[in-house]
Amino acid sequence: MADETAGVMLDPAVHDVPTDWPAAVEVLNPAGASPVVLVCEHASRHMPASYRGLGLGADDLVRHIAWDIGAAAVTRGLSREIDAVAYLAGYSRLLIDLNRPLDAPSSIPVRSEATDIPGNIGLSGQECALRAERMFHPFHDRLAADLDRREEEGRATRIVAIHSFNPVFLGRARPWHAGVLFERSRELAETILARLAADGSLVVAPNEPYVVSRDEDYAILVHGEDRGHEAVLVEIRNDLISDDAGVAEWIARMAEALQP
């Protein structure tokens, strides 16, 4: 039995309690007519009580390290605005990151930004497998099955993942209001960027503040590029979507940017 401050593996039976374990994926507007398929892998900061916050304080569990602030709200509104299906994660990425390959060191992070994650240190293979089984695979299996169905029906599909980022990272200010990340889907990325840049007050850029990597990214590559679909990841600075007004503004912007 591990130190209780670690918040994990207290008792295997604790993990069998169904309450506090929501579905791994929330699907919105499954019959949406848009070719856009919205994905929000960091939508939730939910953590079952048995994990005891992974040894972190309450303040840490509302920070960017636990979820992408504002991303879920933008995704929900955008799903309604453009009539698109959307897939939102049900658990905090501190438990397992849905946008990382399972063999990536950052899949279950022991450190996020400058914060150590005590409850993720020294995990057993059993615990890692449990998180993958309950959180990672159900999300991606549902998305893959629905994409199979779209392909069988001959429906056009463009994967758009919605994320957010901190305005300051490890002491360095980031000048961008938004970025669009891509591997091969340059045309879609440039269309979105050009439409956002039509608002001269915005600073936008391709592949900022991150770049897409096979070692560190998953969803847009596996469900998009590898299946032959255009796929991009949109990053919005989280201070711009931290309240209702900002969320509404970016829903409108992204709806315009994603028009056919």
Short mmCIF file of C-alpha atoms in Angstrom, two decimals:
data_model
loop_
_atom_site.label_atom_id
_atom_site.label_comp_id
_atom_site.label_asym_id
_atom_site.label_seq_id
_atom_site.Cartn_x
_atom_site.Cartn_y
_atom_site.Cartn_z
CA MET A 1 0.00 0.00 0.00
CA ALA A 2 1.49 3.30 -1.12
CA ASP A 3 1.81 6.50 0.89
CA GLU A 4 -1.69 8.00 1.03
CA THR A 5 -0.40 11.41 -0.02
CA ALA A 6 0.36 9.92 -3.42
CA GLY A 7 -3.37 9.45 -3.96
CA VAL A 8 -3.15 6.20 -5.92
CA MET A 9 -3.12 2.46 -5.29
CA LEU A 10 -4.53 2.90 -1.78
CA ASP A 11 -6.62 -0.22 -2.22
CA PRO A 12 -7.46 -1.85 -5.56
CA ALA A 13 -11.06 -2.28 -4.39
CA VAL A 14 -11.49 1.50 -4.17
CA HIS A 15 -11.15 1.68 -7.96
CA ASP A 16 -14.12 -0.65 -8.41
CA VAL A 17 -16.63 1.84 -6.97
CA PRO A 18 -18.63 3.08 -10.02
CA THR A 19 -19.66 6.43 -8.56
CA ASP A 20 -17.21 9.21 -9.31
CA TRP A 21 -16.15 7.38 -12.48
CA PRO A 22 -18.02 9.09 -15.33
CA ALA A 23 -17.85 8.04 -18.96
CA ALA A 24 -14.44 8.54 -20.51
CA VAL A 25 -15.96 10.41 -23.44
CA GLU A 26 -18.90 12.77 -23.78
CA VAL A 27 -20.29 12.90 -27.30
CA LEU A 28 -22.20 16.00 -28.35
CA ASN A 29 -24.42 16.35 -31.42
CA PRO A 30 -23.63 12.90 -32.89
CA ALA A 31 -25.87 13.57 -35.89
CA GLY A 32 -24.19 16.90 -36.69
CA ALA A 33 -24.14 17.64 -40.43
CA SER A 34 -20.81 19.46 -40.54
CA PRO A 35 -17.74 17.74 -42.02
CA VAL A 36 -15.85 19.02 -38.97
CA VAL A 37 -15.29 16.54 -36.14
CA LEU A 38 -14.37 18.37 -32.94
CA VAL A 39 -12.09 16.74 -30.38
CA CYS A 40 -11.28 18.10 -26.93
CA GLU A 41 -8.85 15.73 -25.22
CA HIS A 42 -8.20 18.05 -22.26
CA ALA A 43 -11.81 19.07 -21.61
CA SER A 44 -12.08 17.95 -17.99
CA ARG A 45 -10.22 18.30 -14.71
CA HIS A 46 -12.27 15.55 -13.06
CA MET A 47 -10.38 13.18 -10.80
CA PRO A 48 -12.04 10.35 -8.82
CA ALA A 49 -11.82 10.90 -5.07
CA SER A 50 -9.79 7.73 -4.60
CA TYR A 51 -6.82 9.51 -6.22
CA ARG A 52 -6.78 12.16 -3.48
CA GLY A 53 -5.80 14.83 -5.96
CA LEU A 54 -2.59 12.95 -6.80
CA GLY A 55 -1.06 14.69 -3.80
CA LEU A 56 -1.66 18.17 -5.23
CA GLY A 57 -3.44 21.11 -3.62
CA ALA A 58 -6.84 22.37 -4.70
CA ASP A 59 -5.23 25.39 -6.41
CA ASP A 60 -3.13 23.12 -8.62
CA LEU A 61 -6.15 21.11 -9.72
CA VAL A 62 -7.79 24.13 -11.38
CA ARG A 63 -4.62 25.17 -13.20
CA HIS A 64 -3.68 24.49 -16.80
CA ILE A 65 -1.71 21.43 -15.71
CA ALA A 66 -5.00 19.64 -14.94
CA TRP A 67 -6.97 20.59 -18.08
CA ASP A 68 -7.14 23.09 -20.93
CA ILE A 69 -8.93 26.07 -19.42
CA GLY A 70 -11.82 27.22 -21.61
CA ALA A 71 -11.35 24.55 -24.26
CA ALA A 72 -14.44 22.53 -23.34
CA ALA A 73 -16.67 25.61 -23.32
CA VAL A 74 -15.43 26.66 -26.77
CA THR A 75 -15.89 23.12 -28.08
CA ARG A 76 -19.46 22.89 -26.76
CA GLY A 77 -20.45 26.21 -28.26
CA LEU A 78 -18.73 25.51 -31.54
CA SER A 79 -20.49 22.15 -31.82
CA ARG A 80 -23.83 23.97 -31.63
CA GLU A 81 -22.79 26.85 -33.87
CA ILE A 82 -21.50 24.81 -36.82
CA ASP A 83 -23.63 21.68 -36.23
CA ALA A 84 -20.63 19.43 -35.65
CA VAL A 85 -20.17 16.31 -33.57
CA ALA A 86 -17.79 16.77 -30.65
CA TYR A 87 -15.88 14.40 -28.38
CA LEU A 88 -14.89 15.65 -24.92
CA ALA A 89 -12.71 13.89 -22.37
CA GLY A 90 -14.19 12.93 -19.01
CA TYR A 91 -11.02 12.93 -16.88
CA SER A 92 -8.09 15.15 -16.04
CA ARG A 93 -5.02 14.77 -18.20
CA LEU A 94 -3.00 14.45 -14.99
CA LEU A 95 -4.40 10.91 -14.73
CA ILE A 96 -3.62 10.05 -18.34
CA ASP A 97 -3.18 12.35 -21.32
CA LEU A 98 -5.46 11.46 -24.22
CA ASN A 99 -3.23 13.35 -26.65
CA ARG A 100 -0.10 11.31 -25.90
CA PRO A 101 0.91 7.85 -27.09
CA LEU A 102 0.67 5.41 -24.20
CA ASP A 103 4.42 4.80 -24.31
CA ALA A 104 5.29 8.51 -24.12
CA PRO A 105 6.89 9.63 -20.82
CA SER A 106 4.27 12.40 -20.63
CA SER A 107 1.33 9.98 -20.97
CA ILE A 108 1.05 9.89 -17.17
CA PRO A 109 3.17 12.89 -16.17
CA VAL A 110 5.34 12.90 -13.07
CA ARG A 111 6.03 16.59 -13.65
CA SER A 112 3.90 19.15 -15.48
CA GLU A 113 5.45 22.53 -16.24
CA ALA A 114 7.28 23.25 -12.95
CA THR A 115 5.01 21.13 -10.75
CA ASP A 116 5.80 17.63 -9.53
CA ILE A 117 2.86 15.19 -9.51
CA PRO A 118 3.44 13.01 -6.43
CA GLY A 119 0.62 10.57 -7.15
CA ASN A 120 2.09 9.64 -10.53
CA ILE A 121 5.54 8.71 -9.26
CA GLY A 122 6.42 5.04 -9.14
CA LEU A 123 3.13 3.71 -10.50
CA SER A 124 2.66 -0.01 -10.93
CA GLY A 125 1.95 -1.47 -14.34
CA GLN A 126 -1.48 -2.44 -13.01
CA GLU A 127 -2.38 1.16 -12.25
CA CYS A 128 -1.12 2.42 -15.61
CA ALA A 129 -3.16 -0.27 -17.35
CA LEU A 130 -6.26 0.61 -15.32
CA ARG A 131 -6.08 4.25 -16.37
CA ALA A 132 -5.61 3.28 -20.01
CA GLU A 133 -8.53 0.85 -19.81
CA ARG A 134 -10.96 3.24 -18.15
CA MET A 135 -9.95 6.60 -19.62
CA PHE A 136 -7.79 6.34 -22.74
CA HIS A 137 -9.13 3.41 -24.76
CA PRO A 138 -12.87 4.15 -24.39
CA PHE A 139 -12.35 7.69 -25.66
CA HIS A 140 -10.30 6.73 -28.69
CA ASP A 141 -12.25 3.56 -29.44
CA ARG A 142 -15.51 5.51 -29.60
CA LEU A 143 -13.99 8.16 -31.83
CA ALA A 144 -12.46 5.53 -34.13
CA ALA A 145 -15.73 3.59 -34.41
CA ASP A 146 -17.65 6.74 -35.31
CA LEU A 147 -15.04 7.69 -37.90
CA ASP A 148 -15.33 4.20 -39.40
CA ARG A 149 -19.05 4.79 -39.77
CA ARG A 150 -18.55 8.20 -41.38
CA GLU A 151 -16.13 6.68 -43.86
CA GLU A 152 -18.55 3.87 -44.70
CA GLU A 153 -21.20 6.50 -45.38
CA GLY A 154 -18.80 8.48 -47.57
CA ARG A 155 -19.01 11.59 -45.40
CA ALA A 156 -16.34 14.26 -45.64
CA THR A 157 -14.36 14.55 -42.41
CA ARG A 158 -11.98 17.15 -41.01
CA ILE A 159 -10.60 16.61 -37.51
CA VAL A 160 -10.24 19.80 -35.44
CA ALA A 161 -8.88 19.44 -31.91
CA ILE A 162 -9.52 22.36 -29.55
CA HIS A 163 -6.88 23.17 -26.92
CA SER A 164 -5.70 26.14 -24.88
CA PHE A 165 -2.32 27.31 -23.62
CA ASN A 166 -0.90 29.51 -20.87
CA PRO A 167 0.10 33.09 -21.79
CA VAL A 168 3.34 32.60 -19.85
CA PHE A 169 5.29 29.34 -19.79
CA LEU A 170 8.18 28.85 -17.36
CA GLY A 171 8.62 32.60 -17.11
CA ARG A 172 8.50 33.31 -20.85
CA ALA A 173 5.62 35.34 -22.28
CA ARG A 174 3.96 33.99 -25.41
CA PRO A 175 2.94 36.63 -27.95
CA TRP A 176 0.29 34.61 -29.78
CA HIS A 177 -3.44 34.77 -29.27
CA ALA A 178 -3.86 31.47 -31.10
CA GLY A 179 -1.93 28.93 -33.10
CA VAL A 180 -2.84 26.13 -35.48
CA LEU A 181 -0.75 22.97 -35.29
CA PHE A 182 -0.54 20.47 -38.12
CA GLU A 183 1.60 17.77 -39.69
CA ARG A 184 0.49 17.42 -43.33
CA SER A 185 -2.77 19.40 -43.34
CA ARG A 186 -1.19 22.70 -44.31
CA GLU A 187 -4.05 23.91 -46.50
CA LEU A 188 -6.65 23.59 -43.75
CA ALA A 189 -4.31 25.15 -41.21
CA GLU A 190 -3.52 28.11 -43.45
CA THR A 191 -7.20 28.70 -44.19
CA ILE A 192 -8.01 28.85 -40.48
CA LEU A 193 -5.03 31.10 -39.77
CA ALA A 194 -5.89 33.48 -42.61
CA ARG A 195 -9.47 33.84 -41.43
CA LEU A 196 -8.38 34.48 -37.85
CA ALA A 197 -5.73 36.95 -39.02
CA ALA A 198 -8.41 38.97 -40.83
CA ASP A 199 -8.93 40.47 -37.38
CA GLY A 200 -5.84 42.65 -37.33
CA SER A 201 -5.77 42.70 -33.55
CA LEU A 202 -4.88 39.01 -33.37
CA VAL A 203 -1.41 37.49 -33.42
CA VAL A 204 -1.70 33.98 -34.86
CA ALA A 205 0.91 31.55 -36.16
CA PRO A 206 1.35 28.04 -37.54
CA ASN A 207 2.76 25.40 -35.19
CA GLU A 208 2.88 27.69 -32.15
CA PRO A 209 3.23 27.48 -29.22
CA TYR A 210 3.95 23.80 -29.87
CA VAL A 211 4.76 21.57 -32.83
CA VAL A 212 3.12 18.27 -33.74
CA SER A 213 5.31 15.27 -32.97
CA ARG A 214 4.73 11.55 -33.35
CA ASP A 215 6.37 11.13 -29.96
CA GLU A 216 4.14 13.62 -28.14
CA ASP A 217 0.85 13.85 -30.07
CA TYR A 218 -1.86 11.33 -30.78
CA ALA A 219 -5.40 12.33 -31.75
CA ILE A 220 -5.00 14.38 -34.92
CA LEU A 221 -2.34 11.99 -36.19
CA VAL A 222 -4.04 8.67 -35.48
CA HIS A 223 -7.63 9.71 -36.20
CA GLY A 224 -6.80 12.29 -38.85
CA GLU A 225 -3.60 12.05 -40.85
CA ASP A 226 -3.25 8.27 -40.61
CA ARG A 227 -6.80 7.80 -41.91
CA GLY A 228 -6.37 10.27 -44.75
CA HIS A 229 -8.41 13.08 -43.19
CA GLU A 230 -7.33 16.69 -42.85
CA ALA A 231 -6.54 17.29 -39.20
CA VAL A 232 -5.37 20.27 -37.17
CA LEU A 233 -5.03 21.23 -33.53
CA VAL A 234 -6.15 24.75 -32.59
CA GLU A 235 -4.48 26.35 -29.56
CA ILE A 236 -6.20 29.40 -27.98
CA ARG A 237 -4.53 31.41 -25.23
CA ASN A 238 -6.44 30.51 -22.10
CA ASP A 239 -6.75 33.99 -20.62
CA LEU A 240 -8.84 34.85 -23.69
CA ILE A 241 -11.40 32.11 -22.98
CA SER A 242 -11.52 32.17 -19.19
CA ASP A 243 -14.95 33.84 -18.97
CA ASP A 244 -18.26 33.67 -20.82
CA ALA A 245 -17.60 36.75 -22.94
CA GLY A 246 -14.25 35.46 -24.13
CA VAL A 247 -15.67 32.02 -24.85
CA ALA A 248 -18.49 33.51 -26.92
CA GLU A 249 -16.04 35.66 -28.86
CA TRP A 250 -13.87 32.69 -29.76
CA ILE A 251 -16.81 30.47 -30.63
CA ALA A 252 -17.83 33.11 -33.19
CA ARG A 253 -14.27 33.45 -34.49
CA MET A 254 -13.75 29.72 -34.86
CA ALA A 255 -17.16 29.21 -36.45
CA GLU A 256 -16.21 31.71 -39.13
CA ALA A 257 -12.74 30.19 -39.54
CA LEU A 258 -14.17 26.68 -40.02
CA GLN A 259 -16.78 27.55 -42.65
CA PRO A 260 -16.41 25.45 -45.83
#
